[in-house]
Short mmCIF file of C-alpha atoms and ligand atoms in Angstrom, two decimals:
data_model
loop_
_atom_site.label_atom_id
_atom_site.label_comp_id
_atom_site.label_asym_id
_atom_site.label_seq_id
_atom_site.Cartn_x
_atom_site.Cartn_y
_atom_site.Cartn_z
CA MET A 1 139.61 125.97 68.04
CA GLU A 2 137.67 128.57 70.23
CA ARG A 3 139.33 131.86 70.80
CA LYS A 4 139.35 133.26 74.31
CA LYS A 5 140.20 136.83 75.48
CA ILE A 6 144.02 137.08 76.03
CA THR A 7 144.97 138.16 79.71
CA ILE A 8 148.00 139.27 81.19
CA PRO A 9 148.94 135.73 82.64
CA ASP A 10 148.74 134.60 78.87
CA ILE A 11 151.28 136.89 77.74
CA LYS A 12 153.74 135.93 80.59
CA ALA A 13 153.08 132.34 79.80
CA LYS A 14 154.16 132.88 76.17
CA LYS A 15 157.62 133.92 77.40
CA GLU A 16 157.85 130.75 79.47
CA LYS A 17 157.01 128.54 76.57
CA LYS A 18 159.33 130.47 74.16
CA GLN A 19 156.26 131.42 71.98
CA LYS A 20 156.77 134.96 70.35
CA ILE A 21 154.37 137.63 71.19
CA THR A 22 152.92 139.96 68.39
CA MET A 23 151.73 143.47 69.16
CA LEU A 24 150.78 146.39 66.80
CA THR A 25 149.43 149.84 67.26
CA ALA A 26 145.67 150.97 66.51
CA TYR A 27 143.88 153.93 66.86
CA ASP A 28 140.36 153.30 65.38
CA TYR A 29 137.67 150.94 65.14
CA PRO A 30 138.34 149.38 61.50
CA ASN A 31 142.03 148.71 61.95
CA ALA A 32 141.56 147.42 65.43
CA LEU A 33 139.06 145.03 64.12
CA LEU A 34 141.33 143.63 61.36
CA MET A 35 144.21 143.19 63.92
CA ASP A 36 142.07 141.31 66.34
CA ARG A 37 140.67 139.11 63.49
CA ALA A 38 144.44 138.24 62.45
CA GLY A 39 145.00 137.17 66.08
CA ILE A 40 147.71 139.94 67.25
CA ASP A 41 148.08 139.43 70.88
CA MET A 42 148.33 142.92 72.32
CA ILE A 43 147.00 146.04 70.72
CA LEU A 44 148.79 149.32 71.82
CA VAL A 45 146.84 152.49 71.37
CA GLY A 46 150.23 154.42 71.10
CA ASP A 47 150.59 158.12 71.71
CA SER A 48 152.11 157.59 68.23
CA VAL A 49 148.64 158.51 67.16
CA GLY A 50 149.70 162.12 67.45
CA MET A 51 152.15 161.86 64.64
CA VAL A 52 150.55 159.15 62.23
CA VAL A 53 147.04 160.32 62.71
CA LEU A 54 146.60 163.52 64.28
CA GLY A 55 149.56 165.24 62.27
CA TYR A 56 151.52 166.69 65.31
CA ASP A 57 155.16 166.78 64.96
CA SER A 58 155.90 164.79 67.91
CA THR A 59 154.06 162.66 70.68
CA VAL A 60 154.53 165.50 73.17
CA PRO A 61 151.13 167.44 72.59
CA VAL A 62 149.06 164.24 72.65
CA THR A 63 146.66 164.90 75.55
CA MET A 64 144.72 162.26 77.73
CA ASP A 65 141.32 163.17 76.26
CA GLU A 66 142.74 162.34 72.63
CA MET A 67 144.10 159.20 74.16
CA ILE A 68 140.86 158.16 75.76
CA HIS A 69 138.86 158.97 72.44
CA HIS A 70 141.09 156.72 70.37
CA SER A 71 141.38 153.99 73.06
CA LYS A 72 137.47 153.79 73.23
CA ALA A 73 137.06 153.12 69.52
CA VAL A 74 139.72 150.53 69.65
CA ARG A 75 138.07 148.83 72.67
CA ARG A 76 134.79 148.64 70.80
CA ALA A 77 136.47 146.66 67.89
CA VAL A 78 138.55 144.29 70.06
CA LYS A 79 137.29 140.98 71.48
CA TYR A 80 140.33 138.89 72.08
CA ALA A 81 143.58 140.92 72.08
CA LEU A 82 144.83 142.62 75.16
CA VAL A 83 144.31 146.32 74.60
CA ILE A 84 146.99 148.91 76.22
CA GLY A 85 146.51 152.47 76.51
CA ASP A 86 149.64 154.65 76.20
CA MET A 87 149.96 157.34 78.86
CA PRO A 88 150.76 160.59 77.12
CA PHE A 89 153.46 162.84 78.14
CA MET A 90 152.88 164.69 81.55
CA SER A 91 149.78 162.40 82.39
CA TYR A 92 151.99 160.47 84.92
CA ASN A 93 155.12 162.51 85.46
CA ILE A 94 153.69 165.11 87.86
CA SER A 95 152.28 163.10 90.96
CA LYS A 96 151.56 159.61 91.90
CA GLU A 97 148.02 160.70 92.58
CA GLU A 98 147.61 162.20 89.01
CA ALA A 99 149.23 159.01 87.50
CA ILE A 100 146.94 156.82 89.19
CA PHE A 101 143.91 158.87 88.14
CA ASN A 102 144.86 159.13 84.61
CA ALA A 103 145.80 155.43 84.33
CA GLY A 104 142.32 154.80 86.04
CA ARG A 105 140.76 156.84 83.10
CA PHE A 106 142.21 154.28 80.51
CA MET A 107 140.68 151.39 82.46
CA LYS A 108 137.39 152.81 83.52
CA GLU A 109 136.33 155.10 80.74
CA ALA A 110 138.24 153.33 77.88
CA GLY A 111 137.99 149.65 78.91
CA CYS A 112 141.69 149.02 78.32
CA ASP A 113 143.36 146.26 79.98
CA ALA A 114 146.76 147.73 80.91
CA VAL A 115 148.64 150.88 80.25
CA LYS A 116 152.15 151.80 79.12
CA LEU A 117 154.47 154.30 80.58
CA GLU A 118 157.87 155.60 79.03
CA TRP A 119 160.89 155.66 81.21
CA VAL A 120 161.52 159.04 83.10
CA ASN A 121 163.64 159.38 86.21
CA ASN A 122 160.83 159.06 88.60
CA VAL A 123 159.00 156.35 86.82
CA VAL A 124 159.93 153.53 89.12
CA ASP A 125 158.06 155.07 92.12
CA ILE A 126 155.12 156.09 89.85
CA THR A 127 154.97 152.47 88.32
CA ARG A 128 154.78 150.88 91.87
CA ALA A 129 152.07 153.15 92.89
CA ILE A 130 149.76 152.47 89.93
CA VAL A 131 150.49 148.84 89.86
CA ASP A 132 149.56 148.84 93.96
CA SER A 133 146.39 150.59 92.86
CA GLY A 134 145.51 147.34 90.82
CA ILE A 135 146.47 148.66 87.06
CA PRO A 136 148.66 146.38 85.06
CA ILE A 137 151.65 148.36 83.54
CA MET A 138 153.90 147.78 80.48
CA GLY A 139 157.41 149.77 80.71
CA HIS A 140 159.33 151.30 77.79
CA ILE A 141 162.98 151.91 77.81
CA GLY A 142 165.72 152.78 75.26
CA LEU A 143 164.34 155.33 72.70
CA THR A 144 161.60 157.03 74.61
CA PRO A 145 159.90 159.41 72.02
CA GLN A 146 158.20 161.68 74.73
CA THR A 147 161.82 162.68 76.15
CA ALA A 148 163.73 162.11 72.69
CA SER A 149 165.34 165.62 72.80
CA GLN A 150 166.83 164.89 76.18
CA LEU A 151 168.25 161.84 74.61
CA GLY A 152 169.77 163.78 71.78
CA GLY A 153 166.97 162.97 69.49
CA PHE A 154 165.58 159.82 67.64
CA LYS A 155 168.84 157.81 68.04
CA VAL A 156 169.80 154.30 69.03
CA GLN A 157 170.22 153.87 72.92
CA GLY A 158 172.78 151.90 74.78
CA LYS A 159 175.64 151.76 72.28
CA ASP A 160 178.42 151.94 74.97
CA ALA A 161 178.72 149.67 77.99
CA GLU A 162 177.82 152.36 80.44
CA THR A 163 174.44 153.28 78.85
CA ALA A 164 173.83 149.52 78.04
CA LYS A 165 174.30 148.51 81.70
CA ARG A 166 172.00 151.58 82.64
CA LEU A 167 169.25 149.98 80.21
CA LEU A 168 169.55 146.77 82.04
CA ASP A 169 169.42 148.23 85.41
CA SER A 170 166.24 150.18 84.43
CA ALA A 171 164.59 146.95 83.10
CA ILE A 172 165.11 145.20 86.37
CA LYS A 173 163.82 148.16 88.32
CA LEU A 174 160.74 148.30 86.26
CA GLN A 175 160.33 144.55 86.71
CA ASP A 176 160.74 144.83 90.45
CA ALA A 177 158.20 147.55 90.41
CA GLY A 178 155.46 145.26 89.07
CA CYS A 179 155.48 145.92 85.07
CA PHE A 180 154.22 142.68 83.34
CA SER A 181 156.26 143.32 80.35
CA ILE A 182 158.71 146.02 78.87
CA VAL A 183 158.96 147.69 75.42
CA LEU A 184 162.64 147.88 74.26
CA GLU A 185 162.83 150.57 71.58
CA CYS A 186 165.88 151.14 69.36
CA ILE A 187 168.67 149.31 71.15
CA PRO A 188 171.38 147.05 69.85
CA SER A 189 170.10 143.42 69.61
CA GLU A 190 172.87 141.96 71.82
CA ILE A 191 171.74 144.26 74.56
CA ALA A 192 167.95 143.39 74.00
CA LYS A 193 169.01 139.71 74.23
CA ILE A 194 170.83 140.14 77.54
CA ILE A 195 167.86 142.08 78.91
CA THR A 196 165.45 139.57 77.62
CA GLU A 197 167.33 136.66 79.15
CA LYS A 198 167.79 138.42 82.53
CA LEU A 199 164.05 139.55 82.99
CA THR A 200 161.31 136.98 83.76
CA ILE A 201 158.67 139.33 82.15
CA PRO A 202 158.48 139.43 78.59
CA THR A 203 160.23 141.98 76.52
CA ILE A 204 158.67 143.52 73.34
CA GLY A 205 161.03 144.83 70.96
CA ILE A 206 160.89 147.63 68.21
CA GLY A 207 164.13 148.05 66.65
CA ALA A 208 165.57 145.86 69.29
CA GLY A 209 166.31 142.65 67.34
CA ILE A 210 165.10 139.16 66.98
CA ASP A 211 165.83 137.87 70.47
CA CYS A 212 163.08 139.89 72.41
CA ASP A 213 160.05 137.78 73.37
CA GLY A 214 157.80 139.83 71.15
CA GLN A 215 157.69 142.40 68.51
CA VAL A 216 155.70 145.71 67.97
CA LEU A 217 155.51 148.09 65.03
CA VAL A 218 153.59 151.29 64.58
CA THR A 219 150.97 150.06 62.26
CA HIS A 220 150.97 153.27 59.94
CA ASP A 221 154.65 152.56 59.31
CA MET A 222 154.29 148.73 58.50
CA LEU A 223 151.48 149.59 56.34
CA GLY A 224 153.03 152.25 54.39
CA LEU A 225 150.46 155.15 55.57
CA PHE A 226 153.10 157.43 57.06
CA GLU A 227 155.23 159.08 54.53
CA ARG A 228 157.04 161.79 56.82
CA PHE A 229 159.77 159.28 57.60
CA THR A 230 160.28 155.65 57.88
CA PRO A 231 162.76 154.45 60.63
CA LYS A 232 165.50 151.62 59.75
CA PHE A 233 163.67 149.11 61.82
CA VAL A 234 160.42 149.16 60.04
CA LYS A 235 159.49 146.56 57.42
CA GLN A 236 156.76 147.87 55.26
CA TYR A 237 154.38 144.75 54.84
CA ALA A 238 152.26 146.83 52.51
CA ASN A 239 152.27 150.22 50.72
CA LEU A 240 148.87 151.70 51.02
CA SER A 241 149.38 155.36 50.52
CA PRO A 242 149.87 155.09 46.66
CA GLU A 243 146.83 152.85 46.70
CA ILE A 244 144.61 155.21 48.49
CA LEU A 245 145.76 158.04 46.30
CA LYS A 246 144.96 156.32 43.13
CA ALA A 247 141.44 155.43 44.37
CA VAL A 248 140.75 159.17 45.30
CA GLU A 249 142.18 160.44 42.02
CA LYS A 250 139.96 157.78 40.06
CA TYR A 251 136.85 158.90 42.18
CA LYS A 252 137.62 162.54 41.36
CA GLU A 253 138.06 161.96 37.82
CA GLU A 254 134.69 159.94 37.43
CA VAL A 255 132.65 162.56 39.32
CA GLU A 256 134.03 165.28 37.08
CA ASN A 257 133.34 163.29 33.90
CA LEU A 258 129.92 162.08 34.97
CA LYS A 259 130.91 158.49 35.15
CA PHE A 260 129.88 158.20 38.98
CA PRO A 261 127.20 157.79 40.12
CA SER A 262 126.06 155.43 37.22
CA SER A 263 122.52 153.74 37.54
CA GLU A 264 124.32 150.90 39.42
CA HIS A 265 124.85 153.06 42.26
CA SER A 266 121.68 155.19 41.97
CA PHE A 267 117.99 154.70 43.19
CA ILE A 268 114.92 154.96 41.00
CA ILE A 269 111.22 155.60 41.49
CA LYS A 270 108.35 154.10 39.79
CA ASP A 271 107.21 155.99 36.56
CA GLU A 272 103.64 156.46 37.81
CA GLU A 273 105.00 158.01 41.36
CA LEU A 274 107.50 160.16 39.38
CA LYS A 275 104.52 161.64 37.11
CA LYS A 276 102.62 162.65 40.38
CA VAL A 277 105.61 164.40 41.57
CA LYS A 278 106.07 166.22 38.57
CA GLY A 279 102.37 167.17 38.60
CA LYS A 280 101.48 165.32 35.27
O1 KIV B 1 153.32 155.16 70.86
C1 KIV B 1 153.73 154.12 70.31
O2 KIV B 1 153.27 153.60 69.26
C2 KIV B 1 154.69 153.20 70.87
C3 KIV B 1 155.23 152.31 70.23
C4 KIV B 1 156.41 152.77 69.52
C5 KIV B 1 155.74 151.13 71.25
O3 KIV B 1 154.91 153.49 72.13
#
C-alpha cells in the first residue's frame, strides 16, 4: 500500500478508530530515517536531547537554537511521520508574543508539523494564542521535566484524589484551548484511563499505562543508549551501548596491531605510475 504523509486529522482519527498511536523521540538524521521507515506515526524532537545527546544534567539548559538545529536534521530524514518540535524551557513562558515567535521558528525554519509545550500555570492562555496563530500544539502534563524540581523531583504525579483531579482538569483545559493531543507522563494507569476516556483528543502515554491512545518513549532509553538512569516505565528493546563499545574497542585493537586497514580497505596505484612517483 502506498504510504502517505501523516496529518493531524489522521492522528485524531486513530483515536476514533481505536487504533493505537506510536511516537518516539529522534534528534538526528540516521535515527529519524529508521523510525520513519519503521512506520512510527509521530516523531518528537524532544528537549530530552539535552540529556541523552548533549550531556546536560536536565532539560532546562536546552536552547531554541539547539532545538532548531536537531529538528532540521530530523525533518530532512522524515517523509511520512508527523514531526513535532519540543519547545524548550523559557521559550514559551515569558509572553504570548515570544511563544508564538518561537513556535513559528519550529514551523518555518525547521519544517516541523506541530510543537509540544509542557504544563506551566499560564500555559492554557499561551496554548490558545499559539493555536490561534495557526500552529498545532501537543500538550504535556503529569511529570513535566522542565519544572520537575517544583514537583519534588522525577516522581509519579496524581497519586492522590486531589492531584489526580487537577490533572484531569488540566487535560480538559488544554483540549479546550485547542491542543490536538496530550502527553501524559508518569501518572497512575487508572488516572490516565479516566483522562483518556474523558478527552476527545488522543492521549500519548509515557509511564501512564496501557489505556492511553498511544505511547511514546525516549529512543535512547529504549535502545539502551543512555546509561545514567533508566526509569521504571522504560522497556529496553535493544542494548546498543555494549555493542558500540565492543566495536570501538575492536577498532582500536586492530589499528594498534596493524590489522586495519588491510588491502581490502585500501586503494592501489598501478606499478608503472608508482615508479614515476618514486622517480625510477
Ligand atoms: O523531551 C521528551 O523526550 C519528551 C518525552 C518524554 C515525551 O518530552
